[in-house]
C-alpha cells in the first residue's frame, strides 16, 4: 500500500470514513440559473465523485438571497433547493459516501444585479473590493462599494445561516461547512483590510472573529456540533483581498482553541501557497511561506483536514506525522472522479489526470453550464500503478 495512512479509516463528526481523501469544495457554476437548485447534471457530477466511506464537501452554496455571489451557483434556503440537493445527497449516500454542504455568503463579493431589489452587497465596512464581478448578460463589472452592516442587522445574517443549515439537513446532508475563506463574508469580518469597524465586530482579533463564532454557535445550537465544519483560508489573496492578512497567524492561534472548545466535526485549513494557483491569480511568488498547518495543529487538537496544493505523497506525510487527520483535494478531483480509488491503488501525483488545470472549464464551458469539463472526464481504471 503506497499511502497506508491516507487510505485508512477515521471518523469526521458522525461519519465513519474508510479513507481520508476528502473532496474539497469546488464552485462549478452549473446549477439552474433561475432556481439556484442542483439538478440531474449536478447529481451525476457528485455521484461520480462519491466513494464508499468517502467525504465530499459541496461547492459554495448561498445561505440566503443576500448571500448570492455568482450566477448558477447553488443556494440552500427554500424548498426547491432542498429538493434539488436531495437528488445529490441520496446519490452520494447510495454509494456509501458522506457529504457536507458548504455555506458561502459572498458579502461584498457580489453585485446589486445579482441581489434582491438591486440592493447593494453587504460587508462589515463600506470598502470596495478591487476587481471585476460577473453580472447577468455575460458581462463583467467592477465590484461596488458595499453597504456596511448595521450592528442591529448582524443577528439577522446569523439567523440566515441557521435557516440554511436546517434546510441542508432536511436535504439529507451529513452536516454543513461554514466557509470562512476566499474573501467571503466571514473572512471579510476577520480581515483588517475590509473591516475597519469600531464596534464589537472590529478592531482586535477576538472582535473580528466575533461574527464567525456567533454564526458557528448558532448553527451548532441548531444542528449539533458534530455536524458543523469550518473552512479557514488565512493569507489567501482572492476576491478582493489584495494582500495576505499580516496577522493571520494570530487569527489562527485565537481561533484554534475557540473552535476546539466547540467540538466541531472538523476544521479544514486551506493554504493557497502553491505555484499554479498563484500563476492563475497573476501573482509571481508565494504569499504565504510558513507551514500554516503545523502551526495551527499546535493550537487545535480536533479533527483537522488540510488542503491546498498537496500531492498524495505530501498528504501521506502530513497524516503520518499527525498534523492532519484528513486531506482534501480540489483540482485533482475535477478530472479524477475516482481519486480515492486511484490513490488506494497507489497512483502517484504525476500519474493522475492533470486536466483539472484547464481553467477555462472550471466555471462553465464556453459560457455554457454543460457537461464538458464537468461530468465527461474519462474514468481512469484503478489498475495498480506501476
Ligand atoms: C474551480 C474551483 C472552484 C473552487 N470553489 C471553491 C468553493 O466553492 N469553496 C471553497 O471553499 N473553495 C473553493 N475552491 C478552492 C478549493 O476548494 C481548494 O481549496 C483549492 O483548490 C486548493 O486545493 P487543491 O490544491 O487540492 O486544488 C475552488 C477551487 C477551484 C479550482
Tab-separated table of C-alpha atoms and ligand atoms in Angstrom:
chain	number	residue	atom	x	y	z
A	1	UNK	CA	0.000	0.000	0.000
A	2	UNK	CA	1.564	3.302	-1.130
A	3	UNK	CA	-0.477	5.579	1.125
A	4	UNK	CA	-1.236	3.482	4.218
A	5	UNK	CA	-2.269	6.435	6.398
A	6	UNK	CA	-4.270	8.304	3.769
A	7	UNK	CA	-6.151	5.139	2.939
A	8	UNK	CA	-7.056	4.216	6.498
A	9	UNK	CA	-10.293	4.647	8.438
A	10	UNK	CA	-11.161	7.578	10.652
A	11	UNK	CA	-14.263	9.499	11.602
A	12	UNK	CA	-15.387	13.053	10.947
A	13	UNK	CA	-18.288	14.016	13.182
A	14	UNK	CA	-20.699	11.127	12.845
A	15	UNK	CA	-19.321	9.943	9.521
A	16	UNK	CA	-17.248	6.784	9.631
A	17	UNK	CA	-14.788	7.180	6.810
A	18	UNK	CA	-12.912	4.370	5.089
A	19	UNK	CA	-10.225	6.732	3.814
A	20	UNK	CA	-9.047	10.297	4.365
A	21	UNK	CA	-9.178	11.606	0.789
A	22	UNK	CA	-11.798	14.346	1.058
A	23	UNK	CA	-13.207	16.240	-1.927
A	24	UNK	CA	-12.690	19.985	-1.442
A	25	UNK	CA	-15.496	22.445	-2.288
A	26	UNK	CA	-15.468	23.367	-5.966
A	27	UNK	CA	-17.712	26.040	-7.425
A	28	UNK	CA	-18.509	24.910	-10.973
A	29	UNK	CA	-21.488	27.178	-11.789
A	30	UNK	CA	-23.600	24.519	-13.447
A	31	UNK	CA	-26.738	24.749	-11.326
A	32	UNK	CA	-30.074	26.013	-12.537
A	33	UNK	CA	-29.817	29.751	-13.095
A	34	UNK	CA	-33.390	30.603	-12.184
A	35	UNK	CA	-33.975	28.365	-9.166
A	36	UNK	CA	-30.344	28.103	-7.946
A	37	UNK	CA	-31.087	24.426	-7.317
A	38	UNK	CA	-28.967	21.439	-8.326
A	39	UNK	CA	-30.472	19.116	-10.926
A	40	UNK	CA	-29.648	15.916	-12.799
A	41	UNK	CA	-26.283	17.072	-14.140
A	42	UNK	CA	-25.101	18.054	-10.673
A	43	UNK	CA	-26.390	14.773	-9.270
A	44	UNK	CA	-24.283	12.906	-11.837
A	45	UNK	CA	-21.201	15.024	-11.057
A	46	UNK	CA	-21.341	14.321	-7.324
A	47	UNK	CA	-22.276	10.700	-7.870
A	48	UNK	CA	-19.138	10.210	-9.982
A	49	UNK	CA	-17.032	11.651	-7.152
A	50	UNK	CA	-18.690	9.769	-4.286
A	51	UNK	CA	-16.920	6.773	-2.775
A	52	UNK	CA	-17.621	4.151	-0.156
A	53	UNK	CA	-16.791	5.778	3.187
A	54	UNK	CA	-15.566	8.975	1.476
A	55	UNK	CA	-16.405	12.565	2.372
A	56	UNK	CA	-17.405	15.248	-0.136
A	57	UNK	CA	-17.598	18.941	0.722
A	58	UNK	CA	-20.098	20.602	-1.587
A	59	UNK	CA	-19.427	23.652	-3.685
A	60	UNK	CA	-20.053	27.020	-2.036
A	61	UNK	CA	-23.806	27.362	-1.509
A	62	UNK	CA	-25.615	30.568	-0.695
A	63	UNK	CA	-27.463	30.613	2.636
A	64	UNK	CA	-29.765	33.490	1.668
A	65	UNK	CA	-30.794	35.692	-1.268
A	66	UNK	CA	-28.431	38.380	0.016
A	67	UNK	CA	-25.552	35.901	0.161
A	68	UNK	CA	-25.571	35.237	-3.559
A	69	UNK	CA	-22.279	35.801	-5.311
A	70	UNK	CA	-22.410	34.023	-8.653
A	71	UNK	CA	-24.814	33.208	-11.414
A	72	UNK	CA	-25.598	29.447	-11.454
A	73	UNK	CA	-24.079	28.849	-8.023
A	74	UNK	CA	-26.448	26.856	-5.802
A	75	UNK	CA	-28.364	28.003	-2.736
A	76	UNK	CA	-29.942	26.226	0.213
A	77	UNK	CA	-32.740	28.200	1.765
A	78	UNK	CA	-36.014	27.159	0.111
A	79	UNK	CA	-37.976	24.027	-0.847
A	80	UNK	CA	-36.682	23.931	-4.427
A	81	UNK	CA	-33.107	23.976	-3.144
A	82	UNK	CA	-33.881	21.223	-0.650
A	83	UNK	CA	-35.439	19.066	-3.386
A	84	UNK	CA	-32.506	19.688	-5.727
A	85	UNK	CA	-29.864	18.882	-3.129
A	86	UNK	CA	-31.808	15.773	-2.055
A	87	UNK	CA	-31.128	14.325	-5.507
A	88	UNK	CA	-27.425	14.774	-4.813
A	89	UNK	CA	-27.282	13.586	-1.199
A	90	UNK	CA	-29.364	10.467	-1.938
A	91	UNK	CA	-26.974	9.539	-4.702
A	92	UNK	CA	-23.871	10.089	-2.557
A	93	UNK	CA	-25.374	8.047	0.272
A	94	UNK	CA	-26.371	5.260	-2.121
A	95	UNK	CA	-22.675	4.932	-2.911
A	96	UNK	CA	-21.803	4.706	0.777
A	97	UNK	CA	-20.388	8.232	0.922
A	98	UNK	CA	-20.983	11.334	3.017
A	99	UNK	CA	-21.492	14.961	2.036
A	100	UNK	CA	-21.389	18.289	3.882
A	101	UNK	CA	-22.897	21.453	2.431
A	102	UNK	CA	-20.587	24.443	2.284
A	103	UNK	CA	-22.438	27.606	3.321
A	104	UNK	CA	-20.946	30.528	1.444
A	105	UNK	CA	-22.202	34.061	1.989
A	106	UNK	CA	-20.456	36.234	-0.596
A	107	UNK	CA	-20.874	39.503	1.291
A	108	UNK	CA	-19.226	42.288	-0.708
A	109	UNK	CA	-18.024	39.869	-3.415
A	110	UNK	CA	-21.329	40.219	-5.243
A	111	UNK	CA	-23.190	42.864	-7.222
A	112	UNK	CA	-26.540	44.625	-6.976
A	113	UNK	CA	-27.658	42.995	-10.246
A	114	UNK	CA	-27.389	39.609	-8.515
A	115	UNK	CA	-29.266	40.583	-5.367
A	116	UNK	CA	-32.944	41.070	-4.473
A	117	UNK	CA	-34.334	44.533	-5.219
A	118	UNK	CA	-30.968	45.505	-6.683
A	119	UNK	CA	-29.706	46.021	-3.143
A	120	UNK	CA	-26.038	46.658	-2.568
A	121	UNK	CA	-23.924	43.790	-1.270
A	122	UNK	CA	-23.204	43.944	2.455
A	123	UNK	CA	-19.918	43.743	4.319
A	124	UNK	CA	-18.537	44.759	7.727
A	125	UNK	CA	-17.322	48.050	6.239
A	126	UNK	CA	-18.005	50.050	3.076
A	127	UNK	CA	-14.745	49.092	1.381
A	128	UNK	CA	-14.877	48.292	-2.308
A	129	UNK	CA	-13.117	45.107	-3.409
A	130	UNK	CA	-10.762	45.508	-6.324
A	131	UNK	CA	-11.508	43.505	-9.430
A	132	UNK	CA	-14.433	42.574	-11.624
A	133	UNK	CA	-17.586	40.588	-10.976
A	134	UNK	CA	-19.689	38.599	-13.457
A	135	UNK	CA	-23.128	40.113	-13.861
A	136	UNK	CA	-26.144	38.914	-15.871
A	137	UNK	CA	-25.775	39.020	-19.633
A	138	UNK	CA	-22.272	37.565	-19.535
A	139	UNK	CA	-20.732	40.932	-18.742
A	140	UNK	CA	-18.215	41.927	-16.132
A	141	UNK	CA	-18.488	44.982	-13.917
A	142	UNK	CA	-16.310	46.459	-11.192
A	143	UNK	CA	-17.289	45.446	-7.679
A	144	UNK	CA	-19.395	48.070	-5.947
A	145	UNK	CA	-18.822	49.815	-2.664
A	146	UNK	CA	-20.753	47.523	-0.295
A	147	UNK	CA	-23.104	48.738	2.384
A	148	UNK	CA	-21.666	48.403	5.889
A	149	UNK	CA	-23.901	46.225	8.050
A	150	UNK	CA	-25.551	47.963	10.997
A	151	UNK	CA	-24.803	46.195	14.220
A	152	UNK	CA	-28.542	45.511	14.644
A	153	UNK	CA	-28.613	43.628	11.324
A	154	UNK	CA	-25.974	41.087	12.275
A	155	UNK	CA	-28.268	38.702	14.213
A	156	UNK	CA	-30.439	38.535	11.082
A	157	UNK	CA	-27.498	37.360	8.974
A	158	UNK	CA	-26.578	34.810	11.654
A	159	UNK	CA	-30.172	33.565	11.525
A	160	UNK	CA	-29.877	33.135	7.746
A	161	UNK	CA	-27.067	30.647	8.330
A	162	UNK	CA	-29.296	28.782	10.798
A	163	UNK	CA	-32.164	28.555	8.310
A	164	UNK	CA	-29.748	27.370	5.625
A	165	UNK	CA	-28.198	24.767	7.946
A	166	UNK	CA	-31.647	23.413	8.765
A	167	UNK	CA	-32.518	23.286	5.052
A	168	UNK	CA	-29.254	21.462	4.376
A	169	UNK	CA	-30.083	18.843	6.992
A	170	UNK	CA	-33.571	18.482	5.510
A	171	UNK	CA	-31.917	17.959	2.122
A	172	UNK	CA	-30.047	14.986	3.563
A	173	UNK	CA	-26.582	16.469	4.067
A	174	UNK	CA	-24.447	14.937	6.806
A	175	UNK	CA	-23.506	18.398	8.006
A	176	UNK	CA	-22.579	21.895	6.914
A	177	UNK	CA	-19.300	23.711	6.496
A	178	UNK	CA	-19.088	27.405	7.315
A	179	UNK	CA	-16.932	28.995	4.639
A	180	UNK	CA	-14.533	31.432	6.247
A	181	UNK	CA	-12.156	31.758	3.341
A	182	UNK	CA	-11.670	33.125	-0.150
A	183	UNK	CA	-12.615	36.628	0.945
A	184	UNK	CA	-16.308	35.908	1.567
A	185	UNK	CA	-18.365	37.442	4.375
A	186	UNK	CA	-16.873	35.718	7.473
A	187	UNK	CA	-13.363	36.387	6.205
A	188	UNK	CA	-14.371	39.980	5.429
A	189	UNK	CA	-15.026	40.342	9.149
A	190	UNK	CA	-11.715	38.668	10.045
A	191	UNK	CA	-9.558	40.707	7.678
A	192	UNK	CA	-8.460	44.194	8.730
A	193	UNK	CA	-8.249	45.272	5.100
A	194	UNK	CA	-12.029	45.095	4.770
A	195	UNK	CA	-13.116	45.514	8.376
A	196	UNK	CA	-12.491	48.934	9.928
A	197	UNK	CA	-15.420	48.798	12.312
A	198	UNK	CA	-15.066	50.442	15.674
A	199	UNK	CA	-17.784	48.413	17.440
A	200	UNK	CA	-17.520	44.920	18.962
A	201	UNK	CA	-17.119	43.382	15.465
A	202	UNK	CA	-13.968	45.317	14.579
A	203	UNK	CA	-10.511	46.029	15.939
A	204	UNK	CA	-8.910	43.176	17.895
A	205	UNK	CA	-8.722	39.616	16.580
A	206	UNK	CA	-11.426	38.412	19.032
A	207	UNK	CA	-13.681	41.236	17.858
A	208	UNK	CA	-13.122	40.466	14.181
A	209	UNK	CA	-13.722	36.772	14.872
A	210	UNK	CA	-16.945	37.502	16.730
A	211	UNK	CA	-19.218	37.244	13.687
A	212	UNK	CA	-17.728	33.913	12.678
A	213	UNK	CA	-18.077	32.480	16.174
A	214	UNK	CA	-21.629	33.773	16.518
A	215	UNK	CA	-22.531	32.042	13.259
A	216	UNK	CA	-20.802	28.891	14.491
A	217	UNK	CA	-22.573	28.912	17.853
A	218	UNK	CA	-25.967	29.481	16.275
A	219	UNK	CA	-25.509	26.733	13.686
A	220	UNK	CA	-24.114	24.353	16.314
A	221	UNK	CA	-27.137	25.041	18.533
A	222	UNK	CA	-29.463	24.339	15.598
A	223	UNK	CA	-27.994	21.117	14.196
A	224	UNK	CA	-25.316	19.881	16.624
A	225	UNK	CA	-21.565	20.461	16.782
A	226	UNK	CA	-20.744	17.081	15.229
A	227	UNK	CA	-22.443	18.275	12.040
A	228	UNK	CA	-20.635	21.576	11.704
A	229	UNK	CA	-17.288	22.071	9.993
A	230	UNK	CA	-15.381	25.212	9.135
A	231	UNK	CA	-13.039	26.206	6.338
A	232	UNK	CA	-10.293	28.691	7.126
A	233	UNK	CA	-8.005	30.173	4.484
A	234	UNK	CA	-5.664	32.569	6.214
A	235	UNK	CA	-3.491	34.662	3.989
A	236	UNK	CA	-5.451	33.974	0.827
A	237	UNK	CA	-5.424	36.742	-1.761
A	238	UNK	CA	-8.657	36.281	-3.611
A	239	UNK	CA	-11.944	38.042	-4.161
A	240	UNK	CA	-10.708	41.499	-3.354
A	241	UNK	CA	-8.344	40.544	-0.535
A	242	UNK	CA	-5.426	42.281	-2.111
A	243	UNK	CA	-2.726	41.269	0.319
A	244	UNK	CA	-2.272	38.419	2.779
A	245	UNK	CA	-3.512	39.403	6.216
A	246	UNK	CA	-0.448	40.260	8.265
A	247	UNK	CA	-1.970	38.846	11.435
A	248	UNK	CA	-3.278	35.574	10.115
A	249	UNK	CA	-1.119	33.502	12.469
A	250	UNK	CA	-2.603	35.485	15.329
A	251	UNK	CA	-6.096	34.751	13.977
A	252	UNK	CA	-5.290	31.048	13.845
A	253	UNK	CA	-3.843	30.999	17.358
A	254	UNK	CA	-7.064	32.588	18.609
A	255	UNK	CA	-9.484	30.534	16.539
A	256	UNK	CA	-7.839	27.132	17.212
A	257	UNK	CA	-8.823	26.853	20.892
A	258	UNK	CA	-12.160	28.594	20.280
A	259	UNK	CA	-13.140	26.054	17.631
A	260	UNK	CA	-11.733	23.129	19.607
A	261	UNK	CA	-13.909	24.127	22.555
A	262	UNK	CA	-16.944	23.983	20.300
A	263	UNK	CA	-16.199	20.351	19.348
A	264	UNK	CA	-16.725	20.955	15.669
A	265	UNK	CA	-16.917	17.995	13.285
A	266	UNK	CA	-13.729	19.370	11.733
A	267	UNK	CA	-11.763	22.401	10.737
A	268	UNK	CA	-10.397	22.488	7.200
A	269	UNK	CA	-7.317	24.649	6.982
A	270	UNK	CA	-6.538	25.593	3.441
A	271	UNK	CA	-3.391	27.306	2.337
A	272	UNK	CA	-3.064	28.729	-1.108
A	273	UNK	CA	0.717	28.912	-1.194
A	274	UNK	CA	1.256	26.833	-4.259
A	275	UNK	CA	2.562	27.734	-7.661
A	276	UNK	CA	-0.218	27.024	-10.179
A	277	UNK	CA	-2.802	28.887	-8.153
A	278	UNK	CA	-0.556	31.918	-7.888
A	279	UNK	CA	0.001	31.916	-11.576
A	280	UNK	CA	-3.748	31.733	-12.133
A	281	UNK	CA	-4.191	34.708	-9.802
A	282	UNK	CA	-1.434	36.567	-11.638
A	283	UNK	CA	0.935	36.520	-8.663
A	284	UNK	CA	4.586	35.899	-9.119
A	285	UNK	CA	5.579	34.363	-5.835
A	286	UNK	CA	4.033	32.564	-2.886
A	287	UNK	CA	2.359	34.905	-0.478
A	288	UNK	CA	2.439	32.610	2.486
A	289	UNK	CA	5.612	30.735	3.078
A	290	UNK	CA	5.330	29.260	6.525
A	291	UNK	CA	3.825	25.912	7.185
A	292	UNK	CA	0.465	27.021	8.363
A	293	UNK	CA	-0.792	23.506	9.036
A	294	UNK	CA	1.846	22.531	11.602
A	295	UNK	CA	1.413	25.904	13.285
A	296	UNK	CA	-2.366	25.502	13.572
A	297	UNK	CA	-2.044	21.930	14.834
A	298	UNK	CA	-0.379	23.277	17.956
A	299	UNK	CA	-3.489	25.339	18.666
A	300	UNK	CA	-6.194	22.912	17.590
A	301	UNK	CA	-6.424	19.268	18.594
A	302	UNK	CA	-9.769	18.437	16.999
A	303	UNK	CA	-10.292	16.805	13.619
A	304	UNK	CA	-8.187	18.689	11.096
A	305	UNK	CA	-8.484	18.496	7.337
A	306	UNK	CA	-5.661	20.197	5.473
A	307	UNK	CA	-5.857	21.450	1.908
A	308	UNK	CA	-4.013	23.323	-0.767
A	309	UNK	CA	-1.648	22.158	-3.472
A	310	UNK	CA	-0.942	18.857	-1.781
A	311	UNK	CA	0.262	15.858	-3.725
A	312	UNK	CA	-0.815	12.470	-2.393
A	313	UNK	CA	2.770	11.858	-1.346
A	314	UNK	CA	2.866	15.030	0.795
A	315	UNK	CA	-0.625	14.348	2.077
A	316	UNK	CA	0.510	10.946	3.335
A	317	UNK	CA	3.383	12.579	5.229
A	318	UNK	CA	1.128	15.097	6.946
A	319	UNK	CA	-1.300	12.395	8.055
A	320	UNK	CA	1.519	10.101	9.158
A	321	UNK	CA	3.136	12.792	11.331
A	322	UNK	CA	-0.209	13.590	12.970
A	323	UNK	CA	-0.596	17.111	11.588
A	324	UNK	CA	-3.674	16.210	9.571
A	325	UNK	CA	-6.494	13.751	10.092
A	326	UNK	CA	-7.661	14.055	6.500
A	327	UNK	CA	-6.563	15.862	3.369
A	328	UNK	CA	-8.898	17.499	0.920
A	329	UNK	CA	-8.174	17.790	-2.785
A	330	UNK	CA	-9.801	20.256	-5.125
A	331	UNK	CA	-8.329	20.452	-8.625
A	332	UNK	CA	-7.288	16.750	-8.655
A	333	UNK	CA	-10.952	15.752	-8.184
A	334	UNK	CA	-12.040	17.665	-11.288
A	335	UNK	CA	-10.526	15.239	-13.797
A	336	UNK	CA	-10.083	12.214	-11.485
A	337	UNK	CA	-13.586	11.497	-10.266
A	338	UNK	CA	-12.453	8.256	-8.607
A	339	UNK	CA	-9.441	9.844	-6.902
A	340	UNK	CA	-9.762	7.807	-3.661
A	341	UNK	CA	-9.808	4.601	-5.677
A	342	UNK	CA	-6.759	5.686	-7.683
A	343	UNK	CA	-4.817	6.579	-4.531
A	344	UNK	CA	-5.798	3.299	-2.905
A	345	UNK	CA	-4.279	1.645	-5.977
A	346	UNK	CA	-1.063	3.616	-5.434
A	347	UNK	CA	-1.274	6.226	-8.194
A	348	UNK	CA	1.391	8.889	-7.868
A	349	UNK	CA	0.762	12.565	-8.463
A	350	UNK	CA	2.140	12.566	-11.997
A	351	UNK	CA	0.033	9.538	-12.923
A	352	UNK	CA	-3.186	11.428	-12.248
A	353	UNK	CA	-5.102	13.221	-14.992
A	354	UNK	CA	-3.927	16.865	-14.833
A	355	UNK	CA	-6.913	18.056	-16.880
A	356	UNK	CA	-8.347	19.825	-13.823
A	357	UNK	CA	-5.880	22.631	-14.532
A	358	UNK	CA	-7.772	23.623	-17.679
A	359	UNK	CA	-9.098	26.738	-16.030
A	360	UNK	CA	-11.385	27.548	-18.953
A	361	UNK	CA	-13.501	24.564	-17.853
A	362	UNK	CA	-13.747	25.478	-14.191
A	363	UNK	CA	-16.820	27.688	-14.106
A	364	UNK	CA	-18.516	26.636	-17.338
A	365	UNK	CA	-17.568	25.591	-20.811
A	366	UNK	CA	-17.556	28.385	-23.375
A	367	UNK	CA	-20.083	30.195	-21.200
A	368	UNK	CA	-22.417	27.203	-21.130
A	369	UNK	CA	-23.255	25.256	-17.973
A	370	UNK	CA	-22.885	21.927	-19.727
A	371	UNK	CA	-21.176	18.610	-19.138
A	372	UNK	CA	-17.960	19.499	-20.950
A	373	UNK	CA	-15.117	19.505	-18.437
A	374	UNK	CA	-17.651	18.702	-15.726
A	375	UNK	CA	-19.050	15.183	-15.993
A	376	UNK	CA	-17.395	13.978	-19.197
A	377	UNK	CA	-13.885	13.174	-17.961
A	378	UNK	CA	-12.914	9.627	-18.972
A	379	UNK	CA	-12.712	7.370	-15.954
A	380	UNK	CA	-9.204	6.108	-15.263
A	381	UNK	CA	-9.191	2.445	-14.316
A	382	UNK	CA	-7.686	1.904	-10.884
A	383	UNK	CA	-5.301	-0.787	-12.053
A	384	UNK	CA	-2.389	-0.920	-9.648
A	385	UNK	CA	0.071	1.794	-10.606
A	386	UNK	CA	3.466	0.695	-11.813
B	1	LIG	C1	-12.720	25.727	-9.843
B	1	LIG	C2	-12.537	25.943	-8.374
B	1	LIG	C3	-13.620	26.276	-7.605
B	1	LIG	C4	-13.482	26.428	-6.230
B	1	LIG	N1	-14.582	26.696	-5.476
B	1	LIG	C5	-14.481	26.734	-4.119
B	1	LIG	C6	-15.632	26.871	-3.302
B	1	LIG	O1	-16.772	26.942	-3.761
B	1	LIG	N2	-15.444	26.899	-1.962
B	1	LIG	C7	-14.200	26.777	-1.389
B	1	LIG	O2	-14.072	26.770	-0.173
B	1	LIG	N3	-13.102	26.640	-2.151
B	1	LIG	C8	-13.211	26.595	-3.495
B	1	LIG	N4	-12.102	26.394	-4.248
B	1	LIG	C9	-10.822	26.127	-3.573
B	1	LIG	C10	-10.632	24.606	-3.368
B	1	LIG	O3	-11.618	24.062	-2.536
B	1	LIG	C11	-9.265	24.310	-2.762
B	1	LIG	O4	-9.185	24.944	-1.513
B	1	LIG	C12	-8.138	24.779	-3.650
B	1	LIG	O5	-8.359	24.393	-4.997
B	1	LIG	C13	-6.803	24.193	-3.173
B	1	LIG	O6	-6.841	22.775	-3.159
B	1	LIG	P1	-6.196	21.901	-4.337
B	1	LIG	O7	-4.780	22.351	-4.477
B	1	LIG	O8	-6.269	20.484	-3.880
B	1	LIG	O9	-6.980	22.170	-5.578
B	1	LIG	C14	-12.210	26.270	-5.631
B	1	LIG	C15	-11.113	25.969	-6.417
B	1	LIG	C16	-11.252	25.788	-7.778
B	1	LIG	C17	-10.068	25.406	-8.600
